PDB file of C-alpha atoms in Angstrom:
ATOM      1  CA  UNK A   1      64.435  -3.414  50.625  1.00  0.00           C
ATOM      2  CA  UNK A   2      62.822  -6.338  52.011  1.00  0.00           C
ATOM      3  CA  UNK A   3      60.125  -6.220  54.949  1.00  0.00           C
ATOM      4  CA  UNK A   4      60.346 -10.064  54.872  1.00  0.00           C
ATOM      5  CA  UNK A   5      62.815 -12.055  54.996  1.00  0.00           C
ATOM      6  CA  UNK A   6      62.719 -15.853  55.140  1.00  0.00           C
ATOM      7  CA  UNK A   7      65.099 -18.470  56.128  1.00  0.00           C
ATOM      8  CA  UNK A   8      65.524 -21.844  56.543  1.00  0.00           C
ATOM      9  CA  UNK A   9      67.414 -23.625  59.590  1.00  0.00           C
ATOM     10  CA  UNK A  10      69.749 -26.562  59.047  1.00  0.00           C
ATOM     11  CA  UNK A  11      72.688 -25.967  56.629  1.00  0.00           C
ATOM     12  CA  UNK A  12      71.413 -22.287  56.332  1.00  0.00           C
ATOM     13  CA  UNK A  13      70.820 -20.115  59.573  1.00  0.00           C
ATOM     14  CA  UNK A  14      71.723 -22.715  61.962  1.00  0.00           C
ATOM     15  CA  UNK A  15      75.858 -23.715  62.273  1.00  0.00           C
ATOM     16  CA  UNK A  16      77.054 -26.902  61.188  1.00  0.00           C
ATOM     17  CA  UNK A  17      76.912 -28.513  64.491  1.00  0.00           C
ATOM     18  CA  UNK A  18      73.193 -27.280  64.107  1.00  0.00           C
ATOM     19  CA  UNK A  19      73.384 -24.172  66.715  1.00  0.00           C
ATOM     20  CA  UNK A  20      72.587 -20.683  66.391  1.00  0.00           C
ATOM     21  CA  UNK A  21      75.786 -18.684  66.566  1.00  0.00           C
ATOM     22  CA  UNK A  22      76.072 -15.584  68.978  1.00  0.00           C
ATOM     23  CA  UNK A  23      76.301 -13.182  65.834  1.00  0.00           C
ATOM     24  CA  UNK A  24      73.363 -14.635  64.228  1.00  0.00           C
ATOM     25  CA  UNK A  25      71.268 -13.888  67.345  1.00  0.00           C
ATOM     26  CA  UNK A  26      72.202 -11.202  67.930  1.00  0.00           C
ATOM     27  CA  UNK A  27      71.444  -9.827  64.407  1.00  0.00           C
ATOM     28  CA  UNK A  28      68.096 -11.567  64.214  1.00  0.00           C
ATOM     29  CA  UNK A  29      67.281  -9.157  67.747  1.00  0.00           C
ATOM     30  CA  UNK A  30      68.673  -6.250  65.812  1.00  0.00           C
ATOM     31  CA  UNK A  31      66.392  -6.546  63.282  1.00  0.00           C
ATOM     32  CA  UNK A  32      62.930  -7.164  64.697  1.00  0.00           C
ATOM     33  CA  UNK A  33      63.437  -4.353  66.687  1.00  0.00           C
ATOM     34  CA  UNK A  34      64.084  -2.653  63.865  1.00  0.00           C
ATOM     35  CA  UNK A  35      60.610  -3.722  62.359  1.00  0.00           C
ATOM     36  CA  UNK A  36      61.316  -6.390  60.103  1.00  0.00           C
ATOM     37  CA  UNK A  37      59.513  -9.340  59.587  1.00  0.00           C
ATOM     38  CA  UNK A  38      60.959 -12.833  60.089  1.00  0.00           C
ATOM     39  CA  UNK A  39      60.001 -15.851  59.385  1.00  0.00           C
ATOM     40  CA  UNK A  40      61.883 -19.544  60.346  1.00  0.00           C
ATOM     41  CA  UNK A  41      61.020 -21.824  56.986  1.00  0.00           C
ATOM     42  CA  UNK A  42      62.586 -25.088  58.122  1.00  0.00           C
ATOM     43  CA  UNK A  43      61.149 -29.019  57.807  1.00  0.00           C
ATOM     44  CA  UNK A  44      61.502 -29.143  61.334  1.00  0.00           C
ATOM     45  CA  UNK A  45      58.542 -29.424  63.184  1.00  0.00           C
ATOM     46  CA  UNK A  46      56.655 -26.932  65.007  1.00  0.00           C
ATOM     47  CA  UNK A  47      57.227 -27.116  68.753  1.00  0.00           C
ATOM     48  CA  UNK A  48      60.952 -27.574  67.600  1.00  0.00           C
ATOM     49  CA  UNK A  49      60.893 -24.798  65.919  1.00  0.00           C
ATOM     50  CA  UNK A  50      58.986 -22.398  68.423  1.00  0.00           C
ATOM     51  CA  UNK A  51      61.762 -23.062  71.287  1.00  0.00           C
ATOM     52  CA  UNK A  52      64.222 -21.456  69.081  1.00  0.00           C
ATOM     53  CA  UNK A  53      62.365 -19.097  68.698  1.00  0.00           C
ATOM     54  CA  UNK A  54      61.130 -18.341  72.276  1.00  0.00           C
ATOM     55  CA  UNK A  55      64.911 -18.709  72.955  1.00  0.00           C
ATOM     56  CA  UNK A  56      65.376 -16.039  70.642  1.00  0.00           C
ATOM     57  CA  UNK A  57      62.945 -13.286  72.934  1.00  0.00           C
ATOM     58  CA  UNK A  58      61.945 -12.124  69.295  1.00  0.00           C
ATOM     59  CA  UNK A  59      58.388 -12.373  67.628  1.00  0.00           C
ATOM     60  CA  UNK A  60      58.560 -14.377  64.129  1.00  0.00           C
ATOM     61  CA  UNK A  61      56.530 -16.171  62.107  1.00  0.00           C
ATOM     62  CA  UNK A  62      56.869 -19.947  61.595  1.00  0.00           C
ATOM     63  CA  UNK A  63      56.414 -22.315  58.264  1.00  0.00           C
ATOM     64  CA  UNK A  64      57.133 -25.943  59.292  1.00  0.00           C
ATOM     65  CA  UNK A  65      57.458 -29.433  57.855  1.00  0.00           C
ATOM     66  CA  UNK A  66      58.268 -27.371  54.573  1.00  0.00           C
ATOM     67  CA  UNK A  67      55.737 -25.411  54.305  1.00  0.00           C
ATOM     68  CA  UNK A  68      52.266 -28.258  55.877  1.00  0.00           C
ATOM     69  CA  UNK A  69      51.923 -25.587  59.001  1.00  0.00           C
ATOM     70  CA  UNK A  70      51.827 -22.041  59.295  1.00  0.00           C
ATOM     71  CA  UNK A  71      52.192 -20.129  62.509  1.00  0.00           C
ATOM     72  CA  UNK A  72      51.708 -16.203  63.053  1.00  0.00           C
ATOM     73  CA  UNK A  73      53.992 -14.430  65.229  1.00  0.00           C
ATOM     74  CA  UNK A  74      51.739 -14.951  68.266  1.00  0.00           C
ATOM     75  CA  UNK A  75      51.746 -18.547  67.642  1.00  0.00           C
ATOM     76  CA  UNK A  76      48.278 -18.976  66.390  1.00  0.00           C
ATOM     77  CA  UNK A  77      47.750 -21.577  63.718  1.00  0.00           C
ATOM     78  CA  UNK A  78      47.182 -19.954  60.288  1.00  0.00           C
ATOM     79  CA  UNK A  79      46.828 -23.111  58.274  1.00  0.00           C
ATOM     80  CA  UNK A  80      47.179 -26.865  58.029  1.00  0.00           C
ATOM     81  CA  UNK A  81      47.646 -29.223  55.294  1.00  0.00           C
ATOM     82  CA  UNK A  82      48.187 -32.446  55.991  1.00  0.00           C
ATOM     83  CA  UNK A  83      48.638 -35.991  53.670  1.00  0.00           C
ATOM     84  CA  UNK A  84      45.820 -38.186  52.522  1.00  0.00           C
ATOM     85  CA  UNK A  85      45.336 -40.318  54.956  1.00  0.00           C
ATOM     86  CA  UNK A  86      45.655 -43.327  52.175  1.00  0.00           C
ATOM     87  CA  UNK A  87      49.157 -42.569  51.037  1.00  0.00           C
ATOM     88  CA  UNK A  88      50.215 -41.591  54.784  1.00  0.00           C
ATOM     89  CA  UNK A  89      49.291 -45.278  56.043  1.00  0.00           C
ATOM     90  CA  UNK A  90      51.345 -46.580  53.028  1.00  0.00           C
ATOM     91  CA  UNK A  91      54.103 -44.402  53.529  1.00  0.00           C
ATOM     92  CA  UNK A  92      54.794 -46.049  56.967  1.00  0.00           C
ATOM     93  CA  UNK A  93      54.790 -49.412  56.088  1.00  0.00           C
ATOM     94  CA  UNK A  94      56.529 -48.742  52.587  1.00  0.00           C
ATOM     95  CA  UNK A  95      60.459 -48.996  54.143  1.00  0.00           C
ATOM     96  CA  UNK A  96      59.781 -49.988  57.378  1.00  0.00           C
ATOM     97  CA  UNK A  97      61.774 -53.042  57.057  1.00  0.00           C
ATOM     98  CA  UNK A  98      64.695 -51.751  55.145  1.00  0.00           C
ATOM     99  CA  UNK A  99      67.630 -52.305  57.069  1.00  0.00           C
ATOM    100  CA  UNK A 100      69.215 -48.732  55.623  1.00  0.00           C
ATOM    101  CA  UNK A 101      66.185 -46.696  55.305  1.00  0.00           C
ATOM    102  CA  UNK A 102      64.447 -44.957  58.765  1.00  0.00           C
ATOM    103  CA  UNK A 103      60.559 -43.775  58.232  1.00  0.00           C
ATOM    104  CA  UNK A 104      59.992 -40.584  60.111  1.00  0.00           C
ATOM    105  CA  UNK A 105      56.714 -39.259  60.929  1.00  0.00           C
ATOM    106  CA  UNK A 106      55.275 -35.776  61.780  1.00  0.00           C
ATOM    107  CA  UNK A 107      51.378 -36.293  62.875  1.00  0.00           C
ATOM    108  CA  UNK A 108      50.212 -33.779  65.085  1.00  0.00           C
ATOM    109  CA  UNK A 109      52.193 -32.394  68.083  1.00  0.00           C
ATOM    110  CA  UNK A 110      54.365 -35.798  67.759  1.00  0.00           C
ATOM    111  CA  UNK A 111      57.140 -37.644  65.940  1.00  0.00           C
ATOM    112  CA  UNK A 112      57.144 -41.308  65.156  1.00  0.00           C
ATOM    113  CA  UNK A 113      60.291 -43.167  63.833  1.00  0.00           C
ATOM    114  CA  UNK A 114      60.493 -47.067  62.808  1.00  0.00           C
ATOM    115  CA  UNK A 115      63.117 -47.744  64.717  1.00  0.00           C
ATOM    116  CA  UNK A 116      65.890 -46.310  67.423  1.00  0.00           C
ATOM    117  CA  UNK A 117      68.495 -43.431  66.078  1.00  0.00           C
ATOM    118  CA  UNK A 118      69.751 -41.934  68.954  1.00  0.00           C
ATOM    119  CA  UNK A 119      72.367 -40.044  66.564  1.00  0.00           C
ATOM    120  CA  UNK A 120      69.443 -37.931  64.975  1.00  0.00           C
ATOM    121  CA  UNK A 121      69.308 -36.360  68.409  1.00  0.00           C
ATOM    122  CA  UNK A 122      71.913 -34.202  67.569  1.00  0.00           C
ATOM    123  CA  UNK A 123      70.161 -31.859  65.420  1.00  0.00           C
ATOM    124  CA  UNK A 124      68.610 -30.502  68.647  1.00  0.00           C
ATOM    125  CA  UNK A 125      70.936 -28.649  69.826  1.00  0.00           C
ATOM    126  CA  UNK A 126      68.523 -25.562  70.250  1.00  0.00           C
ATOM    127  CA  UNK A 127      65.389 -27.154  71.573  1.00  0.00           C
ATOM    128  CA  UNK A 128      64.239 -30.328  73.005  1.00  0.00           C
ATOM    129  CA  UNK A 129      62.228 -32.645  70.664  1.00  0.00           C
ATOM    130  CA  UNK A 130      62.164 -36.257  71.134  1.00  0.00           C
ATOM    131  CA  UNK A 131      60.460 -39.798  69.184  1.00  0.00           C
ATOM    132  CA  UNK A 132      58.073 -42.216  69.760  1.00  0.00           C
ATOM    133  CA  UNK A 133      58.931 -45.754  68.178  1.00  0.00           C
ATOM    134  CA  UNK A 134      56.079 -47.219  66.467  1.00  0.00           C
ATOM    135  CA  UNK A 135      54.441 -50.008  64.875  1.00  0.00           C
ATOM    136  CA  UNK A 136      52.690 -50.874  61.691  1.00  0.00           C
ATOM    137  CA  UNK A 137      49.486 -51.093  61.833  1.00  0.00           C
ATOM    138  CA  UNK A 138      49.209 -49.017  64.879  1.00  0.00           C
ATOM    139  CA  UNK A 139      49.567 -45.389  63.640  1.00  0.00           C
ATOM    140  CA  UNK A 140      46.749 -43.504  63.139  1.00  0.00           C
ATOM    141  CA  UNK A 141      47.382 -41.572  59.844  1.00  0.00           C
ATOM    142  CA  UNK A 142      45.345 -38.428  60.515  1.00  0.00           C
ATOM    143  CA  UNK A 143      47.069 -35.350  61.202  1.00  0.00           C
ATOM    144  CA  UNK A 144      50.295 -36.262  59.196  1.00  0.00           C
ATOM    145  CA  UNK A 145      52.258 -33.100  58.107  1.00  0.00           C
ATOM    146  CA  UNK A 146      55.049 -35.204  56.751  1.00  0.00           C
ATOM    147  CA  UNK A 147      56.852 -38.420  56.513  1.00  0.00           C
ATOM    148  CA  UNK A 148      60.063 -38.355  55.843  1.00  0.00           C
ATOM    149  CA  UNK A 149      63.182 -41.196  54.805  1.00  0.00           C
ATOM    150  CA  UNK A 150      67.150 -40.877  56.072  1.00  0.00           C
ATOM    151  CA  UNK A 151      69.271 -42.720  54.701  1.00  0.00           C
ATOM    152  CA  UNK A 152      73.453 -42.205  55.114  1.00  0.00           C
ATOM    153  CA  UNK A 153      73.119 -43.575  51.254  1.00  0.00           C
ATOM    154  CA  UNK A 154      71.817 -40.959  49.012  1.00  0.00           C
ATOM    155  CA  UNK A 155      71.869 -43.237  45.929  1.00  0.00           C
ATOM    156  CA  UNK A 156      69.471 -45.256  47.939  1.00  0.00           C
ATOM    157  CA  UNK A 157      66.781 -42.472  48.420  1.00  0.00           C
ATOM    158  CA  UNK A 158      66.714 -41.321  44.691  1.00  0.00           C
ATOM    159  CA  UNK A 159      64.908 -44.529  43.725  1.00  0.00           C
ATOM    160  CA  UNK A 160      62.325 -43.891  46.261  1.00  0.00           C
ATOM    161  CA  UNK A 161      62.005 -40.488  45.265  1.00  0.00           C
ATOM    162  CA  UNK A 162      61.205 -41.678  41.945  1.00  0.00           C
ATOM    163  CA  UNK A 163      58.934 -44.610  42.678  1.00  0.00           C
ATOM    164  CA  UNK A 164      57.077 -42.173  45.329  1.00  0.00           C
ATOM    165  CA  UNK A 165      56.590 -39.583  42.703  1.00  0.00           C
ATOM    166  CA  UNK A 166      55.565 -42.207  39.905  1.00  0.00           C
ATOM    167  CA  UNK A 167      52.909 -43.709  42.824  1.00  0.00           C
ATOM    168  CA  UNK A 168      51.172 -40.740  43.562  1.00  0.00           C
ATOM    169  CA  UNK A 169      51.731 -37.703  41.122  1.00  0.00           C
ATOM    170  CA  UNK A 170      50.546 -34.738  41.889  1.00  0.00           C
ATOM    171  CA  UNK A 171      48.943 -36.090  45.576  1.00  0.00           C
ATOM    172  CA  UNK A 172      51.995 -35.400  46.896  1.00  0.00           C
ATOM    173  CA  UNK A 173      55.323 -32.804  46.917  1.00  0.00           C
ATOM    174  CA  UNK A 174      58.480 -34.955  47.486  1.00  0.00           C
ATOM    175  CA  UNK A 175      62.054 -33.106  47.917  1.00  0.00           C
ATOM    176  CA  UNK A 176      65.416 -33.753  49.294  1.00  0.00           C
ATOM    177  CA  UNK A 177      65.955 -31.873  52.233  1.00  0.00           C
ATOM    178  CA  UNK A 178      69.575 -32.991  52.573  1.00  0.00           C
ATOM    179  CA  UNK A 179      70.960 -35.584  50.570  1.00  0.00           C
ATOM    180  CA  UNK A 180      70.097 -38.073  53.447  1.00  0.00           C
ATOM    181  CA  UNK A 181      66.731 -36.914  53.837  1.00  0.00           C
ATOM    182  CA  UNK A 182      63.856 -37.715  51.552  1.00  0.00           C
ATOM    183  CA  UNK A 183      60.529 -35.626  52.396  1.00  0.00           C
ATOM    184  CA  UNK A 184      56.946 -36.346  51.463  1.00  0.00           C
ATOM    185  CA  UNK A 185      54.216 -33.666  51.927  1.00  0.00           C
ATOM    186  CA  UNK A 186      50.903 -32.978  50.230  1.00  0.00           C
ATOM    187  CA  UNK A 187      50.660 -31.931  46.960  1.00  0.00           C
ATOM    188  CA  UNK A 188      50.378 -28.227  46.496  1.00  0.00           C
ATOM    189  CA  UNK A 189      52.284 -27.887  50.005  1.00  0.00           C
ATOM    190  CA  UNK A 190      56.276 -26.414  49.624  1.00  0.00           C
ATOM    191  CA  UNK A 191      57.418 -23.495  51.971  1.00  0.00           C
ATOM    192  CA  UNK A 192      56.941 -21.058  48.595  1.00  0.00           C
ATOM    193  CA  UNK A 193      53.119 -21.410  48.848  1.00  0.00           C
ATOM    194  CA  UNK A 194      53.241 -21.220  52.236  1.00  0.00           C
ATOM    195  CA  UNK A 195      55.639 -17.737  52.553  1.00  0.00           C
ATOM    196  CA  UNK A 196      53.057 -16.404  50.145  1.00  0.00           C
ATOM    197  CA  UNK A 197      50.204 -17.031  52.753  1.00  0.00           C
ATOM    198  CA  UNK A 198      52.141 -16.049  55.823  1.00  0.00           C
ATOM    199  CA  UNK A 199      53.087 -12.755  53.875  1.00  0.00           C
ATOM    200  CA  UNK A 200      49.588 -12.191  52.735  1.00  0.00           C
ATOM    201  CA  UNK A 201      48.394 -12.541  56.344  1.00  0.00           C
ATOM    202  CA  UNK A 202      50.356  -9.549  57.132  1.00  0.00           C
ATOM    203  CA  UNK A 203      49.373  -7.358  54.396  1.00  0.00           C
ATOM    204  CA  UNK A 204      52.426  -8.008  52.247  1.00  0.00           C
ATOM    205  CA  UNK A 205      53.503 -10.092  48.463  1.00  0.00           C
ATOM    206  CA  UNK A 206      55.835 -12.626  47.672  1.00  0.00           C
ATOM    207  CA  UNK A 207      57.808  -9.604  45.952  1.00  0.00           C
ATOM    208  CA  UNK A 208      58.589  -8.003  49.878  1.00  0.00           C
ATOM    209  CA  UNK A 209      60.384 -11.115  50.429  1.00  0.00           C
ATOM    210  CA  UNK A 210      63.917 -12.607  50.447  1.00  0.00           C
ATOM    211  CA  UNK A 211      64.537 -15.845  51.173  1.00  0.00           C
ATOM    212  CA  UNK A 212      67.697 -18.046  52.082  1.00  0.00           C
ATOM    213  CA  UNK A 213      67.892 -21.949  51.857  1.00  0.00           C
ATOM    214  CA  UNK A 214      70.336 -24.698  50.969  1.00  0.00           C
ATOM    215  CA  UNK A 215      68.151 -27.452  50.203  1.00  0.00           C
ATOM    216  CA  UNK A 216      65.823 -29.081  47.427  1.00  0.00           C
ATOM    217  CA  UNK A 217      62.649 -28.207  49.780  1.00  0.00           C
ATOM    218  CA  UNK A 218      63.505 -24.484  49.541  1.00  0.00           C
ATOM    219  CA  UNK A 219      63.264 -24.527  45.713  1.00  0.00           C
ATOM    220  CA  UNK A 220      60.087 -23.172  46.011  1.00  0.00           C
ATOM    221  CA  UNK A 221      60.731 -20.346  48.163  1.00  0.00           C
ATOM    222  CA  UNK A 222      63.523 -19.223  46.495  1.00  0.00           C
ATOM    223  CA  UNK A 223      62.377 -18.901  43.331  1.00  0.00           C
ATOM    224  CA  UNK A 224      59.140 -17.380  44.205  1.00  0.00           C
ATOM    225  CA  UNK A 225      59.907 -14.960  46.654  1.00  0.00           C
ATOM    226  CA  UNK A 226      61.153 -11.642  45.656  1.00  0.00           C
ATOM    227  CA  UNK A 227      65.024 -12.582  45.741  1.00  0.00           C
ATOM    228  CA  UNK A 228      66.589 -15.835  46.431  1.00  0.00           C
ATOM    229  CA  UNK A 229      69.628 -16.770  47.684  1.00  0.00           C
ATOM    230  CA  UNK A 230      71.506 -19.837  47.849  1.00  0.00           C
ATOM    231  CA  UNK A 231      74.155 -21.222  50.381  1.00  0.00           C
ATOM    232  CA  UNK A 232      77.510 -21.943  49.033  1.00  0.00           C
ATOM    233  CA  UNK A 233      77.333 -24.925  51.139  1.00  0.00           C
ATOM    234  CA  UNK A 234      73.956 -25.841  48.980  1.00  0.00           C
ATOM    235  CA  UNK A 235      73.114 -29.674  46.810  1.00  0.00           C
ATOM    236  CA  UNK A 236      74.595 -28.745  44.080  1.00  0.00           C
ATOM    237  CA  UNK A 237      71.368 -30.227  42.313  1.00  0.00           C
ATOM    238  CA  UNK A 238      69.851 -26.633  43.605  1.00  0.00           C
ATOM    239  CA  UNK A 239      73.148 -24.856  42.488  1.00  0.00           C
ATOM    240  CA  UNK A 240      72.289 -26.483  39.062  1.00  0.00           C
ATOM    241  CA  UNK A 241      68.440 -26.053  39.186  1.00  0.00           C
ATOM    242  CA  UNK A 242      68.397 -22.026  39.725  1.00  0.00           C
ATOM    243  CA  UNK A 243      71.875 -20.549  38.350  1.00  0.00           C
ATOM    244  CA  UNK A 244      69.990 -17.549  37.979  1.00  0.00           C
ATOM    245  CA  UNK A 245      70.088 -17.109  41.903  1.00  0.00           C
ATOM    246  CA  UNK A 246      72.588 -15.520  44.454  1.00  0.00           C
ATOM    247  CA  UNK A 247      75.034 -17.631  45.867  1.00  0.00           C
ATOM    248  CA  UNK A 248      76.755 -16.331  49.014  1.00  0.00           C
ATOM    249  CA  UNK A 249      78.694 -18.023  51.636  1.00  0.00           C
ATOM    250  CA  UNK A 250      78.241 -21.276  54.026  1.00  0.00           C
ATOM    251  CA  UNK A 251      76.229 -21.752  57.041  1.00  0.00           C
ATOM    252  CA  UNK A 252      79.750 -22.266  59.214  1.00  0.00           C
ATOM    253  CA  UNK A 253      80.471 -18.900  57.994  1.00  0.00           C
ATOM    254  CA  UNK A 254      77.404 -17.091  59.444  1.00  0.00           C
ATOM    255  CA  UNK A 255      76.989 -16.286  55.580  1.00  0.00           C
ATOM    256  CA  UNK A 256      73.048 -15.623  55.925  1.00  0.00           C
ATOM    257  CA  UNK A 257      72.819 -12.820  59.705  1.00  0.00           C
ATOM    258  CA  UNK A 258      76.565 -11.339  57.561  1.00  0.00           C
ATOM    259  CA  UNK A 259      74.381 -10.629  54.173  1.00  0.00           C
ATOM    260  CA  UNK A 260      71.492  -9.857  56.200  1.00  0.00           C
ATOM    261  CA  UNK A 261      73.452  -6.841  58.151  1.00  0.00           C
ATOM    262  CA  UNK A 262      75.222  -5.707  55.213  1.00  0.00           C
ATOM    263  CA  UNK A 263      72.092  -5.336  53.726  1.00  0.00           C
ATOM    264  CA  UNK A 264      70.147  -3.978  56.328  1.00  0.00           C
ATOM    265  CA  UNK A 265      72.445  -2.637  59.075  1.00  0.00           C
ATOM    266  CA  UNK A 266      75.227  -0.778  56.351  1.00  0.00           C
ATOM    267  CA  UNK A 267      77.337  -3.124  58.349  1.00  0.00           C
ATOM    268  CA  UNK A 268      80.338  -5.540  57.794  1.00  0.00           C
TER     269      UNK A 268
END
């Protein structure tokens, strides 16, 4: 049995239309009370993430923009990492003018975008989080957790990945997210280091853990934590990656609070 059990949000907890589902609260409730430790492993930043939680009533630790913040259960800040302030101010200026490509910005307590996308808003479904447009030039570049690319062209991201990667090595950790979302943290920084930390903090290994994510940014955490599994609804470049790993069912199906009670709750 697991103490600690990890899970990422969008395409994994969260339903497709990006909500949490009666049955998975409900289950999440069920087991805090029963003791265990959860903890929301998600790109998504912060403050996002803690209404969801607060929502929620439950205490649960937080790893956000993939793994560049780490929050305890009483919302204390257990670490920071954030980008070199060198690659963060190229970052923003490196697709700003692509017609197809959005730059997306996590410094601080705020989000930055290079232009209007008032159909990204629909992601919040469980907690209000909005943008700030800005400029070149005019963005400070300390306290960057992330910067991250959409695209609605995945073929147009891969090249970026590559020439991101082949710019800056080991200074950075770039992963897909979904396969319109290109993410750029530090290097060194994935939600697998940071689950290890979190579960340190509370007197715990990476072997009390299991872990559930659908995306290339959860690579990390599910092959380092103490089991892994993958959503059936999962980039089939992760399917391919770790075959050694569970698959179970999609996010629409409530696959991850229906393993989680058979395997805690003798239920189902």
């Amino acid at each position: 049995m697991y103490p600690i059990i990890a899970s990422d949000l969008d395409g994994t907890l969260l339903s497709p239309d990006h909500r949490l589902s009666p049955y998975a609260r409900e289950t999440l409730k069920l087991l805090t009370e029963r003791g265990l430790h959860f903890v929301f492993a998600t790109g998504r930043h912060y403050i996002d993430v803690g209404q969801i939680r607060d929502s929620l009533g439950i205490r649960a630790c937080m790893i956000t923009s993939n793994g560049a913040r780490g929050h305890d259960a009483d919302g204390k800040l257990l670490f920071s990492h954030d980008l070199d302030q060198d690659i963060a101010s190229d970052l923003f200026v490196m697709m700003y003018q692509d017609p197809e490509i959005v730059t997306n910005v996590y410094r601080d307590d705020e989000w930055f975008i290079s232009r209007h996308r008032p159909e990204d808003m629909k992601y919040f479904q469980e907690a209000v989080f909005r943008y700030n447009v800005y400029q070149p030039g005019l963005l400070a570049p300390e306290g960057v957790s992330k910067v991250f690319f959409t695209c609605e062209d995945h073929d147009k991201l891969l090249p970026l990945e590559q020439a991101i990667n082949a710019r800056w090595g080991d200074r950075v950790n770039v992963s897909f997210s979904t396969v319109t979302c290109l993410e750029v943290m530090a290097g060194g920084v994935s939600k697998g280091h940071a689950l290890e930390a979190v579960a340190n903090g509370m007197g715990y290994g990476l072997a009390d853990c299991i872990s559930f994510g659908d995306g290339m940014n959860d690579k990390e955490m599910l092959t380092m934590a103490g089991k892994g599994c993958i959503m059936g609804n999962a980039h089939q470049r992760l399917k391919d990656l770790l075959p050694e790993l569970e698959v179970i069912g999609t996010n629409g199906d409530n696959a991850v609070p229906h393993y989680l009670r058979q395997l805690y709750l003798n239920d189902d």
